[in-house]
Coordinates of C-alpha atoms in Angstrom, one line a residue:
M25 CA 144.5 -56.0 -62.1
S26 CA 140.9 -56.8 -61.1
F27 CA 139.1 -60.1 -61.5
R28 CA 135.5 -59.7 -62.7
G29 CA 134.5 -63.4 -62.4
I30 CA 131.8 -65.2 -64.2
R31 CA 128.3 -63.6 -64.3
Q32 CA 125.7 -65.9 -62.6
S33 CA 122.6 -66.8 -64.5
K34 CA 120.1 -69.7 -64.2
F35 CA 120.1 -69.9 -68.0
R36 CA 123.9 -70.1 -68.4
H37 CA 123.7 -73.9 -69.0
V38 CA 120.8 -74.0 -71.4
F39 CA 121.6 -76.5 -74.1
G40 CA 120.0 -77.6 -77.4
Q41 CA 119.7 -81.2 -78.5
A42 CA 118.1 -82.0 -81.9
L43 CA 115.6 -84.8 -82.0
K44 CA 116.2 -87.9 -84.1
R45 CA 115.4 -87.8 -87.7
D46 CA 112.2 -89.9 -87.4
Q47 CA 110.9 -87.4 -84.9
C48 CA 111.5 -84.5 -87.3
Y49 CA 109.8 -83.7 -90.7
D50 CA 111.5 -84.9 -93.9
N51 CA 111.0 -84.7 -97.7
I52 CA 109.6 -81.2 -97.7
R53 CA 109.9 -79.0 -100.9
I54 CA 111.0 -75.9 -99.0
T55 CA 110.8 -72.7 -100.9
K56 CA 113.8 -71.4 -102.8
S57 CA 112.7 -67.7 -102.5
S58 CA 115.4 -65.2 -101.8
W59 CA 113.1 -63.1 -99.6
D60 CA 114.3 -62.5 -96.1
S61 CA 111.8 -64.4 -94.1
T62 CA 111.8 -67.3 -91.7
F63 CA 109.6 -69.4 -94.1
C64 CA 108.2 -71.4 -91.1
A65 CA 105.5 -70.8 -88.4
V66 CA 104.5 -73.1 -85.6
N67 CA 102.0 -73.3 -82.8
P68 CA 100.9 -76.0 -80.3
K69 CA 98.8 -77.8 -83.0
Y70 CA 100.4 -77.2 -86.4
L71 CA 103.6 -76.7 -88.3
A72 CA 103.4 -74.5 -91.4
I73 CA 106.2 -74.3 -94.0
I74 CA 106.3 -72.2 -97.2
T75 CA 106.9 -74.6 -100.1
E76 CA 108.2 -74.3 -103.7
A77 CA 105.2 -74.2 -106.0
A78 CA 105.0 -73.8 -109.8
G79 CA 102.5 -71.2 -111.1
G80 CA 101.5 -69.9 -107.7
G81 CA 102.1 -69.8 -104.0
A82 CA 101.5 -72.5 -101.4
F83 CA 102.5 -73.6 -98.0
L84 CA 102.3 -76.9 -96.1
V85 CA 100.4 -77.4 -92.8
L86 CA 101.2 -80.5 -90.8
G87 CA 99.9 -81.6 -87.4
L88 CA 102.8 -81.8 -84.9
D89 CA 102.2 -85.5 -84.5
K90 CA 102.8 -86.1 -88.3
S91 CA 106.5 -86.5 -88.0
G92 CA 108.6 -88.6 -90.3
R93 CA 108.7 -88.5 -94.1
V94 CA 106.1 -86.3 -95.7
D95 CA 104.2 -87.5 -98.7
R96 CA 105.1 -85.7 -102.0
D97 CA 101.4 -85.2 -102.7
A98 CA 100.6 -84.0 -99.2
P99 CA 97.7 -81.5 -99.2
L100 CA 98.7 -77.8 -99.3
V101 CA 97.2 -74.4 -98.7
V102 CA 97.0 -73.0 -102.2
G103 CA 95.1 -70.0 -103.5
H104 CA 97.8 -67.3 -104.0
K105 CA 98.6 -66.5 -107.6
A106 CA 102.3 -65.9 -106.8
A107 CA 104.9 -67.0 -104.3
V108 CA 104.0 -66.8 -100.6
L109 CA 106.6 -64.7 -98.7
D110 CA 105.5 -64.7 -95.1
I111 CA 103.1 -66.7 -92.8
Q112 CA 102.1 -66.3 -89.2
W113 CA 99.7 -68.2 -86.9
C114 CA 97.0 -66.2 -85.0
P115 CA 98.0 -66.1 -81.3
H116 CA 94.3 -66.4 -80.2
N117 CA 93.2 -69.3 -82.4
D118 CA 95.5 -72.1 -83.3
D119 CA 93.4 -72.9 -86.5
I120 CA 93.9 -69.5 -88.1
I121 CA 96.9 -68.5 -90.2
A122 CA 97.6 -65.4 -92.3
S123 CA 99.8 -65.4 -95.4
A124 CA 101.4 -62.7 -97.5
S125 CA 102.3 -63.0 -101.1
E126 CA 103.8 -61.5 -104.2
D127 CA 100.3 -61.3 -105.7
C128 CA 99.7 -58.2 -103.6
T129 CA 97.2 -59.8 -101.2
V130 CA 97.0 -61.1 -97.7
K131 CA 94.8 -64.1 -97.1
V132 CA 93.5 -65.5 -93.8
W133 CA 92.9 -69.3 -93.7
Q134 CA 91.1 -71.6 -91.3
I135 CA 92.6 -75.0 -91.0
P136 CA 89.9 -77.7 -90.4
E137 CA 89.9 -79.6 -87.2
G138 CA 92.2 -82.6 -87.6
G139 CA 94.4 -80.9 -90.3
L140 CA 94.2 -80.9 -94.1
L141 CA 92.8 -83.8 -95.9
R142 CA 92.8 -82.1 -99.3
N143 CA 94.2 -78.9 -100.8
L144 CA 92.7 -75.8 -99.1
E145 CA 91.9 -73.3 -101.9
E146 CA 89.5 -70.8 -100.4
P147 CA 90.5 -68.4 -97.6
V148 CA 88.0 -67.2 -95.1
V149 CA 89.1 -63.6 -95.7
D150 CA 90.9 -62.0 -98.7
L151 CA 92.6 -58.7 -97.8
A152 CA 93.5 -56.5 -100.7
A153 CA 94.9 -53.0 -100.3
H154 CA 98.5 -53.2 -101.3
Q155 CA 99.6 -52.3 -104.9
R156 CA 102.8 -54.3 -104.8
R157 CA 104.0 -57.5 -103.2
V158 CA 103.3 -58.1 -99.5
G159 CA 106.2 -59.5 -97.5
L160 CA 105.2 -59.1 -93.9
V161 CA 102.3 -60.1 -91.7
V162 CA 102.1 -59.7 -87.9
W163 CA 99.1 -60.4 -85.7
H164 CA 98.3 -58.1 -82.8
P165 CA 99.3 -59.9 -79.5
T166 CA 96.4 -58.8 -77.3
V167 CA 93.5 -57.8 -79.6
Q168 CA 91.2 -60.1 -81.5
N169 CA 91.1 -59.8 -85.3
I170 CA 93.8 -57.1 -85.7
L171 CA 96.5 -57.9 -88.3
L172 CA 99.4 -55.9 -89.6
S173 CA 100.7 -56.2 -93.2
G174 CA 103.7 -54.5 -94.9
G175 CA 104.2 -54.3 -98.6
S176 CA 106.7 -53.1 -101.2
D177 CA 104.4 -50.1 -101.9
N178 CA 106.0 -48.6 -98.8
K179 CA 102.8 -49.1 -96.9
I180 CA 101.9 -50.7 -93.5
V181 CA 98.2 -51.5 -93.3
I182 CA 96.4 -52.4 -90.1
W183 CA 93.4 -54.7 -90.8
N184 CA 90.3 -55.6 -88.9
V185 CA 90.1 -59.2 -90.1
G186 CA 86.5 -59.6 -88.8
T187 CA 85.2 -57.1 -91.3
G188 CA 87.9 -57.4 -93.9
E189 CA 88.5 -53.7 -93.9
P190 CA 91.7 -51.7 -93.2
V191 CA 91.7 -49.8 -89.9
A192 CA 94.6 -47.6 -90.9
E193 CA 97.0 -47.2 -93.8
M194 CA 100.4 -45.7 -93.3
E195 CA 102.8 -44.7 -96.0
F196 CA 106.6 -44.4 -95.4
P197 CA 109.7 -43.3 -97.4
D198 CA 110.7 -46.9 -98.0
I199 CA 109.8 -50.6 -97.7
P200 CA 108.9 -52.1 -94.3
L201 CA 111.1 -55.1 -93.6
S202 CA 110.1 -56.2 -90.1
A203 CA 107.7 -55.1 -87.4
S204 CA 106.8 -55.9 -83.8
W205 CA 104.0 -54.9 -81.4
S206 CA 104.6 -53.5 -77.9
W207 CA 103.6 -55.6 -74.9
D208 CA 100.1 -54.1 -74.7
G209 CA 99.8 -53.4 -78.4
A210 CA 99.5 -49.6 -78.1
K211 CA 102.6 -49.0 -80.3
L212 CA 104.6 -50.8 -82.9
V213 CA 108.2 -50.7 -84.0
A214 CA 109.2 -51.3 -87.6
S215 CA 112.5 -51.4 -89.6
F216 CA 112.6 -50.1 -93.2
K217 CA 114.9 -50.4 -96.2
D218 CA 116.1 -46.8 -95.7
R219 CA 118.0 -48.2 -92.6
K220 CA 115.6 -46.4 -90.2
V221 CA 113.8 -47.9 -87.2
R222 CA 110.6 -46.2 -86.4
I223 CA 108.2 -46.4 -83.4
I224 CA 104.7 -45.8 -84.7
D225 CA 101.3 -45.0 -83.2
P226 CA 99.2 -47.6 -85.2
R227 CA 95.9 -45.9 -84.7
K228 CA 97.0 -42.4 -85.7
G229 CA 99.6 -43.5 -88.2
S230 CA 102.1 -41.0 -86.7
I231 CA 105.8 -41.6 -86.2
L232 CA 106.7 -41.1 -82.5
H233 CA 110.5 -41.8 -82.7
E234 CA 113.0 -42.8 -85.4
V235 CA 116.7 -43.6 -85.6
C236 CA 119.2 -45.0 -88.1
A237 CA 119.9 -48.2 -86.2
H238 CA 122.5 -49.9 -88.3
E239 CA 124.6 -48.3 -91.1
G240 CA 124.7 -51.4 -93.4
N241 CA 122.4 -51.7 -96.4
K242 CA 121.2 -55.2 -95.6
P243 CA 117.9 -55.7 -93.7
T244 CA 117.4 -54.8 -90.1
Q245 CA 115.2 -56.9 -87.8
V246 CA 113.4 -55.5 -84.8
V247 CA 111.6 -56.8 -81.7
Y248 CA 109.7 -54.9 -79.0
L249 CA 110.7 -56.0 -75.5
K250 CA 108.3 -56.3 -72.5
N251 CA 109.8 -53.3 -70.7
G252 CA 109.4 -51.0 -73.7
S253 CA 113.0 -51.3 -75.0
V254 CA 113.7 -52.2 -78.6
F255 CA 116.2 -54.9 -79.7
T256 CA 117.5 -54.9 -83.3
T257 CA 119.9 -56.9 -85.5
G258 CA 121.6 -55.6 -88.6
F259 CA 124.9 -54.8 -90.3
S260 CA 127.6 -52.2 -89.9
R261 CA 129.0 -50.2 -92.8
M262 CA 131.7 -52.9 -93.1
S263 CA 129.1 -55.6 -93.4
E264 CA 129.7 -56.9 -89.8
R265 CA 126.7 -58.3 -88.2
Q266 CA 125.5 -56.5 -85.1
Y267 CA 122.8 -56.4 -82.4
A268 CA 121.7 -53.3 -80.6
L269 CA 119.5 -52.4 -77.6
W270 CA 117.5 -49.1 -77.6
N271 CA 115.4 -47.5 -74.9
D272 CA 111.7 -46.5 -75.4
K273 CA 112.8 -43.3 -77.2
L274 CA 115.3 -45.1 -79.4
K275 CA 118.4 -43.9 -77.6
N276 CA 121.2 -46.4 -77.9
M277 CA 122.0 -48.5 -74.8
N278 CA 124.3 -51.1 -76.4
T279 CA 125.6 -52.0 -79.8
S280 CA 127.9 -55.1 -80.3
E281 CA 129.4 -56.9 -83.2
I282 CA 128.7 -60.6 -83.7
D283 CA 130.7 -61.7 -86.7
T284 CA 131.3 -61.1 -90.4
S285 CA 128.7 -62.9 -92.5
N286 CA 126.0 -62.0 -95.0
G287 CA 123.0 -63.8 -93.6
V288 CA 120.2 -61.8 -92.0
I289 CA 119.8 -62.5 -88.3
F290 CA 116.2 -63.1 -86.9
P291 CA 115.7 -62.4 -83.2
F292 CA 113.3 -64.5 -81.2
Y293 CA 112.3 -63.0 -77.8
D294 CA 111.0 -64.8 -74.8
P295 CA 109.4 -62.2 -72.4
D296 CA 109.2 -64.8 -69.6
T297 CA 112.9 -65.4 -69.3
S298 CA 114.1 -62.1 -70.9
M299 CA 116.2 -64.2 -73.4
V300 CA 116.8 -63.4 -77.0
Y301 CA 117.8 -66.1 -79.5
L302 CA 119.6 -65.0 -82.7
C303 CA 119.2 -67.3 -85.7
G304 CA 121.1 -66.2 -88.8
K305 CA 120.0 -67.3 -92.3
G306 CA 122.7 -69.7 -93.6
D307 CA 124.2 -70.1 -90.2
S308 CA 124.7 -73.4 -88.4
V309 CA 124.5 -71.8 -84.9
I310 CA 121.8 -70.4 -82.7
R311 CA 123.2 -67.8 -80.2
Y312 CA 121.2 -66.9 -77.1
F313 CA 121.5 -63.9 -74.8
E314 CA 119.9 -62.6 -71.6
I315 CA 118.7 -59.0 -71.3
T316 CA 119.0 -57.4 -67.8
N317 CA 119.0 -53.9 -66.3
D318 CA 122.7 -54.3 -65.6
S319 CA 125.2 -52.8 -68.0
P320 CA 125.9 -53.8 -70.8
H321 CA 122.3 -55.0 -70.6
V322 CA 122.7 -57.8 -73.2
H323 CA 124.7 -60.8 -71.9
F324 CA 125.9 -63.7 -74.0
L325 CA 124.9 -67.1 -72.5
N326 CA 125.8 -69.8 -75.0
L327 CA 125.2 -71.1 -78.4
Y328 CA 123.8 -74.2 -80.1
Q329 CA 126.0 -75.4 -83.0
S330 CA 125.4 -78.0 -85.7
S331 CA 127.0 -78.9 -89.1
D332 CA 124.1 -77.9 -91.4
P333 CA 123.1 -74.3 -92.3
Q334 CA 119.5 -73.2 -91.7
R335 CA 117.3 -72.1 -94.6
G336 CA 114.6 -70.9 -92.2
I337 CA 113.5 -71.2 -88.6
G338 CA 110.3 -71.6 -86.6
W339 CA 109.7 -70.8 -82.9
M340 CA 107.2 -72.5 -80.7
P341 CA 105.0 -70.4 -78.3
K342 CA 105.7 -71.1 -74.7
R343 CA 102.3 -72.8 -74.1
G344 CA 103.4 -75.6 -76.5
L345 CA 106.5 -76.6 -74.7
N346 CA 107.2 -79.7 -72.6
V347 CA 107.5 -78.4 -69.0
N348 CA 108.3 -82.0 -67.8
N349 CA 111.7 -81.7 -69.4
C350 CA 112.4 -78.1 -68.4
E351 CA 112.1 -77.1 -72.0
I352 CA 112.2 -73.3 -72.3
A353 CA 112.3 -73.0 -76.1
R354 CA 111.9 -75.1 -79.2
F355 CA 113.0 -74.3 -82.7
Y356 CA 112.0 -75.9 -86.0
K357 CA 115.1 -75.5 -88.3
L358 CA 114.6 -75.8 -92.1
H359 CA 117.5 -77.5 -93.9
T360 CA 118.2 -76.8 -97.6
K361 CA 117.6 -80.5 -98.4
G362 CA 114.0 -80.7 -97.2
L363 CA 114.4 -81.5 -93.6
C364 CA 112.6 -79.7 -90.7
E365 CA 114.7 -80.4 -87.6
V366 CA 113.2 -80.0 -84.2
I367 CA 115.6 -78.5 -81.6
P368 CA 114.4 -78.3 -78.0
M369 CA 116.3 -75.9 -75.7
T370 CA 116.5 -77.2 -72.1
V371 CA 117.6 -76.1 -68.7
P372 CA 119.3 -79.0 -66.8
R373 CA 117.5 -79.6 -63.5
K374 CA 117.6 -82.6 -61.3
S375 CA 114.2 -82.0 -59.6
E376 CA 111.1 -83.5 -61.2
L377 CA 108.8 -80.8 -59.7
F378 CA 107.4 -78.0 -61.7
Q379 CA 110.0 -75.2 -61.9
D380 CA 108.2 -72.0 -61.0
D381 CA 111.3 -69.8 -61.8
L382 CA 111.5 -71.2 -65.3
Y383 CA 107.8 -70.9 -66.1
P384 CA 106.2 -67.7 -64.8
D385 CA 102.7 -67.0 -66.1
T386 CA 102.9 -66.8 -69.9
L387 CA 100.9 -65.5 -72.9
G388 CA 97.6 -67.3 -73.2
D389 CA 95.4 -67.8 -76.3
M390 CA 92.6 -65.5 -75.2
P391 CA 92.5 -61.9 -76.5
S392 CA 92.3 -59.0 -74.0
L393 CA 90.2 -56.7 -76.2
S394 CA 88.0 -56.8 -79.2
A395 CA 89.0 -55.0 -82.4
E396 CA 86.4 -52.3 -81.8
E397 CA 87.6 -51.6 -78.3
W398 CA 91.2 -51.2 -79.5
I399 CA 90.1 -49.0 -82.4
E400 CA 88.3 -46.7 -79.9
G401 CA 91.6 -46.3 -78.0
K402 CA 91.7 -48.9 -75.3
N403 CA 94.8 -50.8 -74.4
A404 CA 95.3 -53.9 -72.2
D405 CA 98.1 -56.2 -71.3
P406 CA 98.0 -59.8 -72.5
I407 CA 96.0 -62.4 -70.5
L408 CA 98.5 -64.7 -68.9
I409 CA 98.1 -68.4 -68.1
S410 CA 100.0 -70.8 -65.8
L411 CA 101.7 -73.8 -67.3
K412 CA 101.6 -75.7 -64.1
D413 CA 98.4 -77.5 -65.1
G414 CA 100.2 -78.6 -68.3
Y415 CA 102.7 -80.4 -66.2
V416 CA 100.1 -83.0 -65.1
A417 CA 99.5 -84.4 -68.6
T418 CA 102.4 -84.0 -71.0
K419 CA 100.4 -85.1 -74.0
K420 CA 98.2 -82.0 -73.7
A421 CA 101.2 -79.7 -73.8
G422 CA 100.9 -79.4 -77.6
I423 CA 97.2 -78.8 -77.7
A424 CA 96.0 -75.3 -76.8
K425 CA 92.5 -74.6 -75.8
V426 CA 91.1 -73.2 -79.0
A427 CA 89.1 -70.0 -78.8
P428 CA 85.9 -69.7 -81.0
S429 CA 86.9 -69.0 -84.6
I430 CA 87.8 -65.3 -85.0
L431 CA 85.9 -65.2 -88.2
M432 CA 82.9 -67.5 -87.6
S433 CA 82.0 -66.7 -83.9
R434 CA 79.5 -64.2 -82.8
S435 CA 81.4 -62.6 -79.8
N436 CA 80.0 -59.9 -77.5
H437 CA 82.3 -57.3 -79.1
T438 CA 80.9 -57.5 -82.7
N439 CA 81.1 -54.3 -84.7
D440 CA 77.9 -52.2 -84.4
T441 CA 77.8 -51.7 -88.2
S442 CA 78.0 -55.5 -88.8
K443 CA 75.2 -55.9 -86.2
S444 CA 72.9 -53.5 -88.0
S445 CA 73.6 -55.1 -91.4
R446 CA 72.9 -58.6 -90.1
T447 CA 69.7 -57.3 -88.5
T448 CA 68.6 -55.9 -91.8
L449 CA 69.4 -59.2 -93.5
H450 CA 67.5 -61.2 -90.9
H451 CA 64.4 -58.9 -91.3
T452 CA 64.6 -59.4 -95.1
S453 CA 64.9 -63.2 -94.7
H454 CA 62.0 -63.4 -92.2
E455 CA 59.9 -61.3 -94.5
T456 CA 60.7 -63.6 -97.4
L457 CA 59.8 -66.6 -95.4
A458 CA 56.6 -65.0 -94.2
S459 CA 55.5 -64.4 -97.8
G460 CA 55.3 -68.1 -98.4
A461 CA 58.9 -69.2 -99.3
T462 CA 60.4 -72.0 -97.2
L463 CA 63.9 -73.2 -96.7
P464 CA 64.9 -76.8 -96.6
A465 CA 65.3 -78.1 -93.0
N466 CA 69.0 -78.8 -93.4
I467 CA 69.9 -75.2 -94.5
D468 CA 71.5 -73.0 -91.8
L469 CA 70.3 -69.5 -92.7
Q470 CA 73.1 -67.9 -90.6
N471 CA 75.8 -69.8 -92.5
V472 CA 74.3 -68.6 -95.8
L473 CA 74.3 -65.0 -94.6
D474 CA 78.0 -65.4 -93.5
D475 CA 79.0 -66.8 -96.9
V476 CA 77.3 -63.9 -98.6
R477 CA 79.2 -61.4 -96.4
K478 CA 82.5 -63.1 -97.1
L479 CA 81.8 -63.1 -100.9
K480 CA 81.0 -59.4 -100.8
I481 CA 84.4 -58.7 -99.1
I482 CA 86.2 -60.8 -101.7
A483 CA 84.4 -59.0 -104.5
K484 CA 85.3 -55.6 -103.1
G485 CA 89.0 -56.6 -103.1
H486 CA 88.8 -57.8 -106.7
E487 CA 87.1 -54.5 -107.7
R488 CA 90.1 -52.6 -106.3
R489 CA 92.5 -54.8 -108.3
I490 CA 90.5 -54.5 -111.5
K491 CA 90.5 -50.7 -111.2
Y492 CA 94.2 -50.6 -110.6
L493 CA 94.8 -52.8 -113.7
E494 CA 92.5 -50.7 -115.9
D495 CA 94.3 -47.5 -114.8
R496 CA 97.6 -49.1 -115.8
L497 CA 96.2 -50.3 -119.2
A498 CA 94.9 -46.8 -119.9
A499 CA 98.3 -45.3 -119.1
Y500 CA 100.0 -47.8 -121.4
E501 CA 97.6 -47.0 -124.3
D502 CA 98.2 -43.3 -123.8
D503 CA 102.0 -43.9 -124.1
D504 CA 101.4 -45.9 -127.3
D505 CA 99.3 -43.1 -128.8
Q506 CA 102.0 -40.6 -128.1
E507 CA 104.7 -42.8 -129.8
D508 CA 102.5 -43.2 -132.9
N509 CA 102.0 -39.4 -133.2
E510 CA 105.7 -38.9 -132.9
H511 CA 106.4 -41.3 -135.8
L512 CA 103.8 -39.5 -137.9

């Protein structure tokens, strides 16, 4: 009989400790939607939570320092005509957030500096291409302005948010349920309602590999790992919850059962520590594992347990953590009774010095490529930053250096088509001024031209929607005429 001993890991003793109630966020009307989503998104500046709204869709945006009891009439981001199903902050600008809704649209919003003082009703970009509800939005990790959306029309659309136009539209046999970009953003992996997991070339729209990952009918969640492997969570044929690890060609490396429950498990992956946190909907525990090259590759570390089930969960990016306390993760757990509980995950260390082994260079907020460069076929790893400077002033840990607005700035990588159109508009404007017309001194001509461009994008989206409704109405009238003829 051999004795295997205990596997050594510096993360073996990671523990979670929820903050006191007055340091959390209370009195929130959390959505009651049955859609399988986390309902929460967080970055170093803001916390966003999808809320219950009558006659439309809305979500709440709070500054991280606005803890405590939230006013019932707190300003919301409104504008969707149906329930909001998914939200995600832009990784390159902490003021930009995308939302997906049952009204078949994706909207991109810019939160004003300092947070919301009144309801935000107008998005900066309205993206309309889906014919049915949109339940998934995922920003590209390395490229500026590239956004993925997945809808119940069995389509995944890749958007260039800067122009408001789709870069690629891909149709599949069933509904996309979750998606994740590879480390350099060259490929993406997605899970579908037909139980398949597919690795996709997002530029060509071609399927590179596919596999039936989990045999159960309930949703599978996927995440791309830094080394090119794929981690999935799902259900067996007997409704037992599972996790699995796949290589870059979707050959199985490990499949293990977790327990028997009916809540979808959302994986949160930390590429710096190679840890995966599993948060099940309706669970009161958060399990965490370490992924290594040693068989069985996925090693259980520990779990955080509480008495209250989670309705949703948010995950703070690494650059928003408190390195003073050796915090390696932070969750924002939504309770069914309107509480958003903050749960830091900490590695116990006695030294007060910066822990280099816990905080290698991590993902920064600067994009590696422009949308145009990526569309042309270029790939690049993310730009990494050191958190050691953040150790000097803890108060700055929650404030990221904000890049220029992805929608308002004039970067060096602006689309050539947009340049030519703006040049034409400038010439027209200068000719008008030369002919004798004058503008008031306080009018910024560039802002006016930008507003015109955004209105054109919104109008184009509405034209698509109107055409779709007219086609449906015509089909309905034809059916009525056929029924009348049959009666005669």
